[in-house]
Amino acid sequence: MSAKAIDEDGLDSALVRLESVARTYGTGQSAVVAVRDATGSVPARARLAVTGPSGSGKSTLLQLMSGLDRPTVGTVSWPALAHRHLTPTRSIAMVFQGPSLIPALNVEENVALPLVLAGQTDRDAHAAARSALALVDLTDLSDKLPEELSGGQSQRVAVARVLASRPRLILADEPTGHLDAVRGAHVIDVLLAAADQLQAALVISTHDPAVADRMTSRWRMSEGSIRTAQETVRL
Amino acid sequence: MTATWLRGLLARQYGRLLAAVCGIALSVALLASLGVFLAASKSTMTSRAASSVLVDWQVKVARDADPLAVLDTVVGTAGIRVARTVRFAQTTGLSAVTAGSTQTTGPGVVLGIPANYASAFPGEIRPLTGAGSGVLIAQQTAANLHVAPGDTITIGRAGLPAAHLVIQGVVDLPQADSLFQRVGAPAASQPAAPPDNVVLVPPGTFADLFSQLAAARPDLVTTQVHVGRNQQLPPDPAQSYISVVGAAHNLEAALSGAGVVGNNLAAALDGARKDASYAQILFLFLGFPGAVLAGVLTAAVASAGRARRRREQALMRTRGATLRKMMLLSSAEAAVLGLVGGFLGLLLARLVGSWAFGTSSFGASRGDALVWTATALVVGFTVAVVSIVVPAVSDFRQMTVASARISVRRESSPRWMRWGVDLVLLAVSGLVFWQTSRGDYTLVLAPEGVAAISVNYWAFLGPGLLWIGSGLLAWRLALTFLRYGRSPLTWLVRPLTGRLASTAAAGMSRQRGLVARSVVLVGLALSFAFSTAVFNQTYRHQAEVDARLTNGADIAVTESPGVVVGPEAGSAIASISGVRQVEPLLHRFAYVGADLQDLFGVHPGTVSRATSLQDAYFQGGTAAQLMGVLAAHPDAILVSDETVKDFQLSPGDLLNLRLQDSRTKQFTTVPFHYAGIAKEFPTAPHDSFFVANADYVAKATGSGAVGTFLVDTGGANIPGVTAQIRQALGTSASVTNILTTRKAVGSSLTSVDLTGLTRVELGFALLLAAGAGGLVLALGIAERRRSFAIVTVLGAGRRQMFGLVLSEAAVVSALGLVGGLVGGWLLSQMLVKVLTGVFDPPPEGLSTPTGYLLWTLAITFAAIFGAALITGRAASRAAVEQLREL
């Protein structure tokens, strides 16, 4: 699946589409181009690895895909998720490399938070949160504060939070970056299982080949550009 | 590395550094401003005391000594501006024949005054009518003899024929008390009042009249050398007092028994040094908590960055930083903050001083100024070190790298809370308060003539411990509420957060330490503002009451002795334009046993029309009730507390007083019945006096002669109305108004013009309240911007973000307001009680400056909500930047 191939296959069913996207931080001589001329799209139920060395623009690309950041040049759209150019925040969920849980909320409250923000009642949100925690096998930790969890547990809670909000596109930015190989593999298992269960597309940025190998397609990034034309990985 | 670290801080954390510098500057500025206040008020007190004295020293020449030699010695002494010889002779009596009738007085005094005396001591002799020199007669004596310039008086001389003199002018002697003092005699044996009959003559005339008498009866003719000094006095009244007393002793030593110094200047400074002690105490009571609060605020500002500092420290430790290195870096940070904050604070204090006190000097003397400057700077450094170095070192010693990275942990109760330190402090405060305020409690004791002043510093413990204890109790209550009151908290924030209410409540509950700290700071700042404002307002109100009590009403018309005017004369005064009410007040002297006391006769139904009677003046009923008793039972009488004790009186007891009957001039017994206690009364002296029904007194003494007419103008055009009354009545009465009395009572503590201090304190209180609310909340939110970034990423809309931030602001405001009002009210009560000595008379109740308090609340809440909105917006805007750190 390359940028071009996605272009050809995606049509209106693409969850996210990038058209000649660039993102520059700063201005003048201190300007840094994080992403340049990126074109591609992610179809439903895709399993995509975005690989490349540190500083190659993987995180920025995911943030642009999530709608949290806006491109300096080009267009990001979500044809299958929302009206063109409007950010479909409710249908996209993100897992971050570092701790992304609210320190002042316990595990269950953290998982329920996106649902409460989306307008669900406390009772419904917490019920959904408990179900999501059960799916990642973390029911026992629901009363714990983030400070009381290990790195792997924190990432699994972050995945449970994704599960609870039932997105159609999961973006995971180096989700195993802070974990050892065993715990990292476990988090990827959980992410893949969650994506399968939600029938959602999963995009993982990573520089770990073992993680990338578990995805069906791969974009290789270098100096802000998507270099690889097409690379389909058979699992 | 230190420079790099500091550059990094300046580049990355300028907001927090700026806030800390502001906090330190505020502490230093408040302390230094109080130094300026003390310097200004002490120097004002000294100069006011010195300028209130017209003749600094009265050197009484010993009987056998040569007056000229004494004068030479005095003139040869350092620091003498002017010296004049004044002679005193006792006369057996004065008389005059006017309009066919002869008026005669009792014994009096004739003064031999040199021609240039008036210019040497301006104000000592105030010409009223006729010539300003020659043979002059005192106003009261002129009234007694019914004489005017051009009339002849006869002066009686013991053992010699009477002499006749033509009066050339009538004068007033404003400082008759000190002029006719018994030089060298102790205070207790000084005459109760100056002589009623005084004639002033030139030295030549005096010699003609009394040379023979001086030879025959040297006890009746004395000589004094009146001295005006020009020595620069130290600004501090206590030091001035010591210096003036020392100089007088020095002169007495030089005179070797030829003269004794009557030290009028020292007597005035003696009162001023007591006032200076009160001023110092006022600083301690009113200013010190503000400086402490500013320090605590700075520490809170610095500790708002503690979580971040811990993470930085953890990072540095993983790179091998040692405790020494960490201390070096944090000390450098503290030094820069302390230095910059300290100098900014001093600069601010100078500006504040020039604006509020008219001076920018930090102390009454150069030494004082240095001490104040150094103290203020040391406080600035201490605040910086306590806020930055101590937490950094403590974290380094106690925390692991991993735990330092944690921003929220399960909070356990602080140690002070488990030990009940707050409750102990409050109990001790109550105990000290009870101990110090019972019985004959005196805050400042300045025994007359003794250089040492004793201040009951023990009394400070009461309010001090109350302030700390109530702050800690507020902290305990806030923590307890946030921990166990999740349901009411959810209910409280629901209007702002909607469905996020329980999430917001859970967040605040888990970070209750942070929220409680903001609550306590807002509470303490509001309580400081509240108690300061209430104290100042009460003080100002009582100063006004004091002036009104002393003068009696807007204008008081006091008839000269010997002038008999009935109540009907009031209608002439009432007809003057601008006069609203005129109330006659009878004044007599009455013997109770062997004691002679003032007796005031009032018309109970109308007296309060021209003057204000506060309930605090009386005991045994309110003012209205006791006036009702005097109206219903004309023989009822109000007496002083002392009289009740001395004569073991119970309500209804018969009290026989001896009053002079105007018809027979004999003292006759008049029966009264004791009805209540009068502690204060308009125009009455501070010691014992009686208040009775005027009609009953007039009937019993055969005269309705009025002592004083109290005139109410409604506060309008007092000087104009005073001038008109003076013009209408001439010299038959003295007319005083509340404006001049206000300045006159200003020679006591009210001379410590609290206006400047009030301005400074209320200004700082406002700044502190706004700072405590806004700054601490803003920094607390800024510290949690990562959490807010996550909430934004998870889909929070702007309204939801503001709801979360504003809910915390609302909780801090509501709890801080409750704590501040309760604490402030308690503190005000205690301050007013402990500082009773400052008030004269004691206040009836607290005066609340509602306007200022509402402004303070409005500005504080505006600061809190403004800070919440700004930081909330910044937190949601910075979400993408924060994401890069996730």
Coordinates of N, CA, C and O in Angstrom, one line a residue, chain B residues 402-528:
Chain B
A402 N 12.4 8.1 40.1 CA 11.1 7.7 39.6 C 10.0 8.5 40.3 O 9.1 9.0 39.6
S403 N 10.1 8.6 41.6 CA 9.0 9.2 42.3 C 8.9 10.7 42.0 O 7.9 11.3 42.1
A404 N 10.1 11.3 41.7 CA 10.1 12.7 41.4 C 9.4 13.0 40.1 O 8.9 14.2 39.9
R405 N 9.2 12.0 39.2 CA 8.5 12.3 38.0 C 7.0 12.3 38.2 O 6.3 12.7 37.3
I406 N 6.5 11.8 39.3 CA 5.1 11.7 39.5 C 4.5 13.0 39.9 O 5.1 13.7 40.8
S407 N 3.4 13.4 39.3 CA 2.9 14.7 39.6 C 1.7 14.7 40.6 O 1.4 15.6 41.2
V408 N 1.0 13.5 40.6 CA -0.1 13.4 41.5 C 0.1 12.1 42.3 O 0.3 11.0 41.7
R409 N 0.0 12.1 43.6 CA 0.1 10.9 44.4 C -1.0 10.9 45.4 O -1.7 12.0 45.6
R410 N -1.3 9.7 45.9 CA -2.4 9.7 46.9 C -2.0 10.5 48.1 O -0.9 10.3 48.7
E411 N -2.8 11.5 48.4 CA -2.4 12.4 49.5 C -2.8 11.9 50.8 O -3.9 11.6 51.1
S412 N -1.8 11.9 51.8 CA -2.2 11.6 53.1 C -2.2 12.9 53.9 O -1.7 13.9 53.4
S413 N -2.8 12.9 55.1 CA -2.9 14.1 55.9 C -1.5 14.6 56.3 O -0.7 13.8 56.7
P414 N -1.3 15.9 56.2 CA 0.0 16.5 56.6 C 0.2 16.2 58.1 O -0.8 16.0 58.9
R415 N 1.5 16.2 58.5 CA 1.8 15.9 59.9 C 1.1 16.8 60.9 O 0.6 16.4 61.9
W416 N 1.1 18.1 60.6 CA 0.6 19.1 61.5 C -0.9 18.8 61.7 O -1.4 19.1 62.8
M417 N -1.5 18.3 60.7 CA -3.0 18.0 60.8 C -3.2 16.8 61.7 O -4.1 16.8 62.6
R418 N -2.4 15.8 61.6 CA -2.5 14.6 62.5 C -2.2 15.0 63.9 O -2.8 14.5 64.8
W419 N -1.3 16.0 64.1 CA -1.0 16.3 65.5 C -1.9 17.4 66.0 O -1.8 17.8 67.2
G420 N -2.8 17.9 65.2 CA -3.8 18.9 65.6 C -3.1 20.3 66.0 O -3.6 21.0 66.9
V421 N -2.1 20.6 65.2 CA -1.3 21.9 65.5 C -2.3 23.1 65.5 O -2.2 24.0 66.3
D422 N -3.2 23.1 64.5 CA -4.1 24.2 64.3 C -5.0 24.4 65.5 O -5.1 25.5 66.0
L423 N -5.5 23.3 66.0 CA -6.4 23.4 67.2 C -5.6 23.8 68.4 O -6.1 24.6 69.2
V424 N -4.4 23.3 68.6 CA -3.6 23.7 69.7 C -3.3 25.2 69.6 O -3.4 25.9 70.6
L425 N -2.9 25.7 68.4 CA -2.6 27.1 68.3 C -3.8 28.0 68.6 O -3.7 29.0 69.3
L426 N -5.0 27.6 68.2 CA -6.2 28.3 68.5 C -6.5 28.3 69.9 O -6.9 29.4 70.5
A427 N -6.3 27.2 70.6 CA -6.6 27.1 72.0 C -5.6 28.0 72.8 O -6.0 28.8 73.7
V428 N -4.3 28.0 72.4 CA -3.3 28.8 73.1 C -3.6 30.3 72.8 O -3.6 31.1 73.7
S429 N -4.1 30.6 71.6 CA -4.4 32.0 71.2 C -5.5 32.5 72.2 O -5.5 33.6 72.7
G430 N -6.6 31.6 72.3 CA -7.7 32.0 73.2 C -7.3 32.2 74.6 O -7.7 33.1 75.3
L431 N -6.4 31.3 75.0 CA -5.9 31.4 76.4 C -5.1 32.7 76.7 O -5.3 33.4 77.6
V432 N -4.2 33.0 75.7 CA -3.4 34.2 75.8 C -4.3 35.4 75.8 O -4.1 36.4 76.6
F433 N -5.3 35.4 74.9 CA -6.2 36.5 74.7 C -7.0 36.7 76.0 O -7.1 37.9 76.5
W434 N -7.4 35.6 76.6 CA -8.2 35.7 77.9 C -7.3 36.3 79.0 O -7.7 37.2 79.7
Q435 N -6.1 35.8 79.0 CA -5.1 36.2 80.0 C -4.7 37.7 79.9 O -4.7 38.4 80.9
T436 N -4.5 38.1 78.7 CA -4.0 39.5 78.5 C -5.1 40.5 78.6 O -4.9 41.7 78.9
S437 N -6.4 40.1 78.2 CA -7.4 41.1 78.1 C -8.3 41.2 79.4 O -9.1 42.0 79.5
R438 N -8.0 40.4 80.4 CA -8.8 40.5 81.6 C -8.1 41.5 82.6 O -6.9 41.7 82.5
G439 N -8.9 42.0 83.5 CA -8.3 42.9 84.5 C -7.7 44.1 83.9 O -8.1 44.6 82.9
D440 N -6.7 44.7 84.6 CA -6.1 46.0 84.2 C -5.0 45.7 83.2 O -3.9 45.6 83.6
Y441 N -5.4 45.6 82.0 CA -4.5 45.2 81.0 C -4.0 46.5 80.3 O -4.8 47.3 79.9
T442 N -2.7 46.7 80.3 CA -2.1 47.8 79.6 C -1.1 47.4 78.6 O -0.2 46.6 78.9
L443 N -1.4 47.8 77.3 CA -0.5 47.3 76.3 C 0.9 48.1 76.3 O 1.9 47.5 76.2
V444 N 0.8 49.4 76.5 CA 2.0 50.2 76.6 C 2.0 50.9 77.9 O 1.0 51.5 78.3
L445 N 3.1 50.8 78.6 CA 3.2 51.5 79.9 C 4.5 52.4 79.8 O 5.6 51.9 79.6
A446 N 4.2 53.7 79.9 CA 5.4 54.6 79.8 C 5.3 55.5 81.1 O 4.7 56.6 81.1
P447 N 5.9 55.0 82.2 CA 5.8 55.8 83.4 C 6.4 57.2 83.2 O 7.4 57.4 82.6
E448 N 5.7 58.2 83.8 CA 6.1 59.6 83.5 C 7.5 59.8 84.1 O 7.8 59.4 85.2
G449 N 8.3 60.4 83.3 CA 9.7 60.7 83.8 C 10.7 59.6 83.7 O 11.9 59.8 83.9
V450 N 10.2 58.4 83.3 CA 11.1 57.3 83.2 C 11.4 57.0 81.8 O 10.5 57.0 81.0
A451 N 12.7 56.9 81.5 CA 13.1 56.8 80.0 C 12.5 55.5 79.4 O 12.2 55.4 78.2
A452 N 12.5 54.4 80.2 CA 12.1 53.1 79.7 C 10.6 53.0 79.4 O 9.8 53.5 80.2
I453 N 10.2 52.4 78.3 CA 8.8 52.1 78.0 C 8.6 50.6 78.0 O 9.4 49.9 77.5
S454 N 7.5 50.2 78.7 CA 7.3 48.8 78.7 C 6.1 48.4 77.8 O 5.1 49.1 77.9
V455 N 6.3 47.5 76.9 CA 5.3 47.1 76.0 C 5.0 45.6 76.3 O 5.9 44.8 76.4
N456 N 3.7 45.4 76.4 CA 3.2 44.0 76.7 C 3.2 43.2 75.4 O 2.2 43.0 74.8
Y457 N 4.4 42.8 75.0 CA 4.5 42.0 73.7 C 3.8 40.7 73.8 O 3.5 40.1 72.8
W458 N 3.6 40.2 75.0 CA 3.0 38.9 75.2 C 1.6 38.9 74.5 O 1.1 37.9 74.0
A459 N 1.0 40.1 74.5 CA -0.4 40.3 74.0 C -0.4 40.0 72.5 O -1.5 39.6 71.9
F460 N 0.8 40.1 71.8 CA 0.8 39.9 70.4 C 0.5 38.4 70.0 O 0.0 38.1 68.9
L461 N 0.8 37.5 71.0 CA 0.6 36.1 70.7 C -0.8 35.8 70.4 O -1.0 34.9 69.5
G462 N -1.8 36.4 71.0 CA -3.2 36.1 70.8 C -3.5 36.2 69.3 O -3.8 35.2 68.7
P463 N -3.5 37.4 68.8 CA -3.8 37.6 67.3 C -2.9 36.8 66.4 O -3.3 36.3 65.4
G464 N -1.6 36.8 66.8 CA -0.6 36.0 65.9 C -1.0 34.6 65.8 O -1.1 34.0 64.7
L465 N -1.2 34.0 66.9 CA -1.6 32.5 66.9 C -2.9 32.3 66.3 O -3.2 31.3 65.6
L466 N -3.8 33.3 66.5 CA -5.2 33.1 65.9 C -5.0 33.1 64.4 O -5.7 32.3 63.6
W467 N -4.2 34.0 63.9 CA -4.0 34.1 62.4 C -3.4 32.8 61.8 O -4.0 32.3 60.9
I468 N -2.4 32.3 62.5 CA -1.7 31.1 62.0 C -2.7 29.9 62.2 O -2.9 29.1 61.3
G469 N -3.3 29.9 63.4 CA -4.2 28.7 63.7 C -5.4 28.7 62.8 O -5.8 27.7 62.3
S470 N -6.0 29.9 62.5 CA -7.2 29.9 61.6 C -6.8 29.6 60.2 O -7.6 28.9 59.5
G471 N -5.6 30.0 59.8 CA -5.1 29.6 58.5 C -5.0 28.1 58.3 O -5.4 27.5 57.4
L472 N -4.4 27.5 59.3 CA -4.2 26.0 59.3 C -5.6 25.3 59.4 O -5.8 24.3 58.8
L473 N -6.4 25.9 60.2 CA -7.8 25.3 60.4 C -8.5 25.3 59.0 O -9.2 24.4 58.6
A474 N -8.4 26.5 58.4 CA -9.0 26.6 57.1 C -8.4 25.6 56.1 O -9.2 25.0 55.3
W475 N -7.1 25.3 56.2 CA -6.5 24.3 55.4 C -7.1 22.9 55.7 O -7.4 22.2 54.8
R476 N -7.2 22.6 57.0 CA -7.7 21.3 57.4 C -9.2 21.2 56.9 O -9.5 20.1 56.3
L477 N -10.0 22.2 57.0 CA -11.4 22.1 56.6 C -11.5 22.0 55.1 O -12.3 21.2 54.6
A478 N -10.6 22.7 54.4 CA -10.6 22.7 52.9 C -10.2 21.3 52.5 O -10.9 20.6 51.6
L479 N -9.2 20.7 53.1 CA -8.7 19.4 52.7 C -9.8 18.3 53.0 O -10.1 17.4 52.2
T480 N -10.4 18.5 54.2 CA -11.5 17.5 54.6 C -12.7 17.6 53.7 O -13.2 16.6 53.2
F481 N -13.0 18.8 53.4 CA -14.2 19.0 52.5 C -13.9 18.4 51.1 O -14.7 17.7 50.5
L482 N -12.7 18.7 50.6 CA -12.3 18.2 49.2 C -12.2 16.7 49.2 O -12.4 16.0 48.2
R483 N -11.8 16.1 50.4 CA -11.6 14.7 50.4 C -12.9 13.9 50.6 O -13.2 13.0 49.9
Y484 N -13.7 14.4 51.5 CA -15.0 13.7 51.8 C -16.2 14.3 51.2 O -17.3 13.6 51.3
G485 N -16.1 15.5 50.8 CA -17.3 16.1 50.3 C -17.5 16.1 48.8 O -17.8 17.1 48.2
R486 N -17.1 14.9 48.2 CA -17.2 14.9 46.7 C -18.6 15.2 46.2 O -18.7 15.8 45.1
S487 N -19.6 14.7 46.9 CA -21.0 14.9 46.4 C -21.3 16.4 46.4 O -21.8 16.9 45.3
P488 N -21.2 17.1 47.5 CA -21.5 18.6 47.4 C -20.6 19.3 46.5 O -21.0 20.3 45.8
L489 N -19.4 18.8 46.3 CA -18.4 19.5 45.4 C -18.9 19.3 44.0 O -18.9 20.3 43.2
T490 N -19.4 18.1 43.7 CA -19.9 17.8 42.3 C -21.1 18.7 42.1 O -21.3 19.3 41.0
W491 N -22.0 18.9 43.1 CA -23.2 19.7 43.0 C -22.7 21.2 42.7 O -23.3 21.9 41.9
L492 N -21.7 21.6 43.5 CA -21.2 23.0 43.4 C -20.7 23.3 42.0 O -20.9 24.4 41.5
V493 N -20.0 22.4 41.4 CA -19.4 22.7 40.1 C -20.2 22.3 38.9 O -19.9 22.7 37.8
R494 N -21.4 21.7 39.2 CA -22.2 21.2 38.0 C -22.6 22.4 37.1 O -22.6 22.2 35.9
P495 N -23.0 23.5 37.7 CA -23.5 24.6 36.8 C -22.4 25.0 35.8 O -22.7 25.5 34.7
L496 N -21.1 24.9 36.1 CA -20.0 25.3 35.2 C -19.6 24.1 34.3 O -19.1 24.4 33.2
T497 N -19.7 22.9 34.8 CA -19.1 21.8 34.1 C -20.1 20.8 33.5 O -19.7 20.0 32.7
G498 N -21.3 20.9 33.8 CA -22.3 20.0 33.3 C -22.0 18.6 33.6 O -21.8 18.2 34.7
R499 N -21.9 17.8 32.5 CA -21.7 16.3 32.8 C -20.3 16.0 33.3 O -20.0 14.9 33.7
L500 N -19.4 17.0 33.1 CA -18.1 16.8 33.6 C -17.9 17.0 35.1 O -16.8 16.9 35.6
A501 N -19.1 17.3 35.8 CA -19.0 17.7 37.2 C -18.3 16.7 38.0 O -17.4 17.0 38.8
S502 N -18.6 15.4 37.9 CA -18.0 14.4 38.8 C -16.5 14.2 38.5 O -15.7 14.0 39.3
T503 N -16.2 14.4 37.2 CA -14.8 14.3 36.8 C -14.0 15.5 37.4 O -12.9 15.3 37.9
A504 N -14.6 16.7 37.3 CA -13.9 17.9 37.8 C -13.8 17.7 39.3 O -12.7 18.0 39.9
A505 N -14.8 17.2 40.0 CA -14.8 17.1 41.5 C -13.7 16.0 41.8 O -13.0 16.2 42.8
A506 N -13.7 14.9 41.1 CA -12.7 13.9 41.3 C -11.3 14.4 41.2 O -10.4 14.2 42.0
G507 N -11.1 15.2 40.2 CA -9.7 15.8 39.9 C -9.3 16.7 41.1 O -8.2 16.7 41.6
M508 N -10.3 17.6 41.5 CA -10.0 18.5 42.6 C -9.7 17.8 43.9 O -8.9 18.1 44.7
S509 N -10.5 16.7 44.1 CA -10.4 16.0 45.3 C -9.1 15.3 45.4 O -8.4 15.3 46.5
R510 N -8.6 14.8 44.3 CA -7.3 14.1 44.3 C -6.1 15.1 44.4 O -5.0 14.7 44.8
Q511 N -6.4 16.3 43.9 CA -5.3 17.3 43.9 C -5.7 18.4 45.0 O -5.4 19.5 44.8
R512 N -6.2 17.8 46.1 CA -6.8 18.7 47.1 C -5.7 19.6 47.8 O -6.0 20.7 48.2
G513 N -4.5 19.1 47.8 CA -3.4 19.9 48.4 C -3.2 21.2 47.7 O -3.1 22.2 48.3
L514 N -3.2 21.1 46.3 CA -3.0 22.3 45.5 C -4.2 23.2 45.6 O -4.0 24.4 45.8
V515 N -5.4 22.7 45.6 CA -6.6 23.5 45.7 C -6.7 24.1 47.1 O -7.0 25.3 47.3
A516 N -6.4 23.3 48.1 CA -6.5 23.8 49.5 C -5.5 24.9 49.8 O -5.8 25.9 50.5
R517 N -4.4 24.8 49.1 CA -3.3 25.9 49.3 C -3.9 27.2 48.7 O -3.7 28.2 49.4
S518 N -4.5 27.1 47.6 CA -5.1 28.3 47.0 C -6.2 28.9 47.9 O -6.2 30.1 48.1
V519 N -7.0 28.0 48.4 CA -8.1 28.4 49.3 C -7.5 29.1 50.5 O -8.0 30.2 50.9
V520 N -6.5 28.5 51.1 CA -5.9 29.1 52.4 C -5.3 30.5 52.1 O -5.5 31.4 52.8
L521 N -4.6 30.6 50.9 CA -4.0 31.8 50.6 C -5.0 32.9 50.4 O -4.9 34.0 50.8
V522 N -6.0 32.6 49.6 CA -7.1 33.5 49.3 C -7.8 33.9 50.7 O -8.0 35.1 51.0
G523 N -8.0 32.9 51.5 CA -8.6 33.1 52.8 C -7.8 34.1 53.7 O -8.3 35.0 54.3
L524 N -6.5 33.8 53.8 CA -5.6 34.6 54.6 C -5.5 36.0 54.1 O -5.5 37.0 54.8
A525 N -5.4 36.1 52.8 CA -5.3 37.5 52.2 C -6.6 38.2 52.4 O -6.5 39.4 52.8
L526 N -7.7 37.6 52.3 CA -9.0 38.3 52.5 C -9.2 38.6 54.0 O -9.6 39.7 54.3
S527 N -8.7 37.7 54.8 CA -8.8 38.0 56.3 C -7.9 39.1 56.7 O -8.3 39.9 57.5
F528 N -6.7 39.2 56.0 CA -5.8 40.3 56.3 C -6.5 41.6 55.8 O -6.5 42.6 56.6

